[in-house]
């Protein structure tokens, strides 16, 4: 560990805390998934590739510029860095990105079905229904563009046959969005087994979607 504080320390701490929680809450298995935060100077702090979350330290995190060039760190950044960087380039209000493989949300990603905003908190925290990206190979710039394109009005998108990406003003907020989506996917999956489910009135989704937009624009 370095003794002096670095400009990236706050972002490193936020990334590591969210990464550990991501693993502890079962949203990923093993070393899969990845977490990042925007650093004040415009760089991005990312989890490294192929390192267990419980063994990860602040010094294992990697800082890159918006084109992916390593600025600080000895490890390789996550192989899925393109999807993180595409989100930061597209949305200045986004300060945290999380890619995860949660069980129920990924079931919807395999079925290529959006998760409906059938519960009020989904509209408030995610902005509305959670869309499904077209299938694009993991780790490519094309996947980054596809993901970022779905997140203009949403905090979450599913990746066909893969998993999920969530964004927020901080990694903690992106993690909260992932937990809301996974819980909703579980509830909707179960409710459909009970029979036909019902949508919220469109006006409710519209109003709460407006709340999401306001909070996102304020970077709250
Ligand atoms: Zn993945």
mmCIF file of N, CA, C and O and ligand atoms in Angstrom, residues 32-34 80 99-101 138 159 162-163, ligand 1:
data_model
loop_
_atom_site.group_PDB
_atom_site.id
_atom_site.type_symbol
_atom_site.label_atom_id
_atom_site.label_comp_id
_atom_site.label_asym_id
_atom_site.label_seq_id
_atom_site.Cartn_x
_atom_site.Cartn_y
_atom_site.Cartn_z
ATOM 1 N N UNK A 32 -16.261 -13.242 -12.106
ATOM 2 C CA UNK A 32 -17.035 -12.591 -13.172
ATOM 3 C C UNK A 32 -17.637 -11.277 -12.678
ATOM 4 O O UNK A 32 -17.659 -10.999 -11.486
ATOM 5 N N UNK A 33 -18.107 -10.477 -13.616
ATOM 6 C CA UNK A 33 -18.646 -9.163 -13.288
ATOM 7 C C UNK A 33 -17.519 -8.165 -13.097
ATOM 8 O O UNK A 33 -16.346 -8.559 -12.977
ATOM 9 N N UNK A 34 -17.868 -6.877 -13.093
ATOM 10 C CA UNK A 34 -16.852 -5.846 -12.905
ATOM 11 C C UNK A 34 -17.492 -4.523 -12.525
ATOM 12 O O UNK A 34 -18.670 -4.310 -12.773
ATOM 13 N N UNK A 80 -13.928 -6.477 -19.897
ATOM 14 C CA UNK A 80 -15.174 -5.854 -20.340
ATOM 15 C C UNK A 80 -15.133 -4.334 -20.154
ATOM 16 O O UNK A 80 -16.171 -3.687 -20.030
ATOM 17 N N UNK A 99 -21.199 -4.234 -14.104
ATOM 18 C CA UNK A 99 -21.626 -5.331 -14.970
ATOM 19 C C UNK A 99 -21.724 -6.584 -14.105
ATOM 20 O O UNK A 99 -20.782 -6.919 -13.394
ATOM 21 N N UNK A 100 -22.891 -7.253 -14.156
ATOM 22 C CA UNK A 100 -23.122 -8.414 -13.286
ATOM 23 C C UNK A 100 -23.828 -9.526 -14.054
ATOM 24 O O UNK A 100 -24.269 -9.323 -15.190
ATOM 25 N N UNK A 101 -23.898 -10.696 -13.412
ATOM 26 C CA UNK A 101 -24.558 -11.861 -14.015
ATOM 27 C C UNK A 101 -25.583 -12.435 -13.024
ATOM 28 O O UNK A 101 -25.487 -13.591 -12.641
ATOM 29 N N UNK A 138 -18.944 -10.643 -26.002
ATOM 30 C CA UNK A 138 -18.370 -9.997 -24.819
ATOM 31 C C UNK A 138 -16.985 -9.396 -25.109
ATOM 32 O O UNK A 138 -16.223 -9.929 -25.915
ATOM 33 N N UNK A 159 -28.102 -7.808 -21.161
ATOM 34 C CA UNK A 159 -27.259 -8.170 -22.298
ATOM 35 C C UNK A 159 -27.708 -9.558 -22.744
ATOM 36 O O UNK A 159 -27.607 -10.507 -21.961
ATOM 37 N N UNK A 162 -26.229 -13.109 -21.671
ATOM 38 C CA UNK A 162 -25.016 -12.757 -20.927
ATOM 39 C C UNK A 162 -25.307 -12.278 -19.506
ATOM 40 O O UNK A 162 -24.968 -12.963 -18.544
ATOM 41 N N UNK A 163 -25.942 -11.130 -19.326
ATOM 42 C CA UNK A 163 -26.125 -10.604 -17.973
ATOM 43 C C UNK A 163 -26.724 -9.218 -17.992
ATOM 44 O O UNK A 163 -27.668 -8.953 -18.737
HETATM 45 ZN ZN1 LIG B 1 -20.013 -10.617 -18.267
#
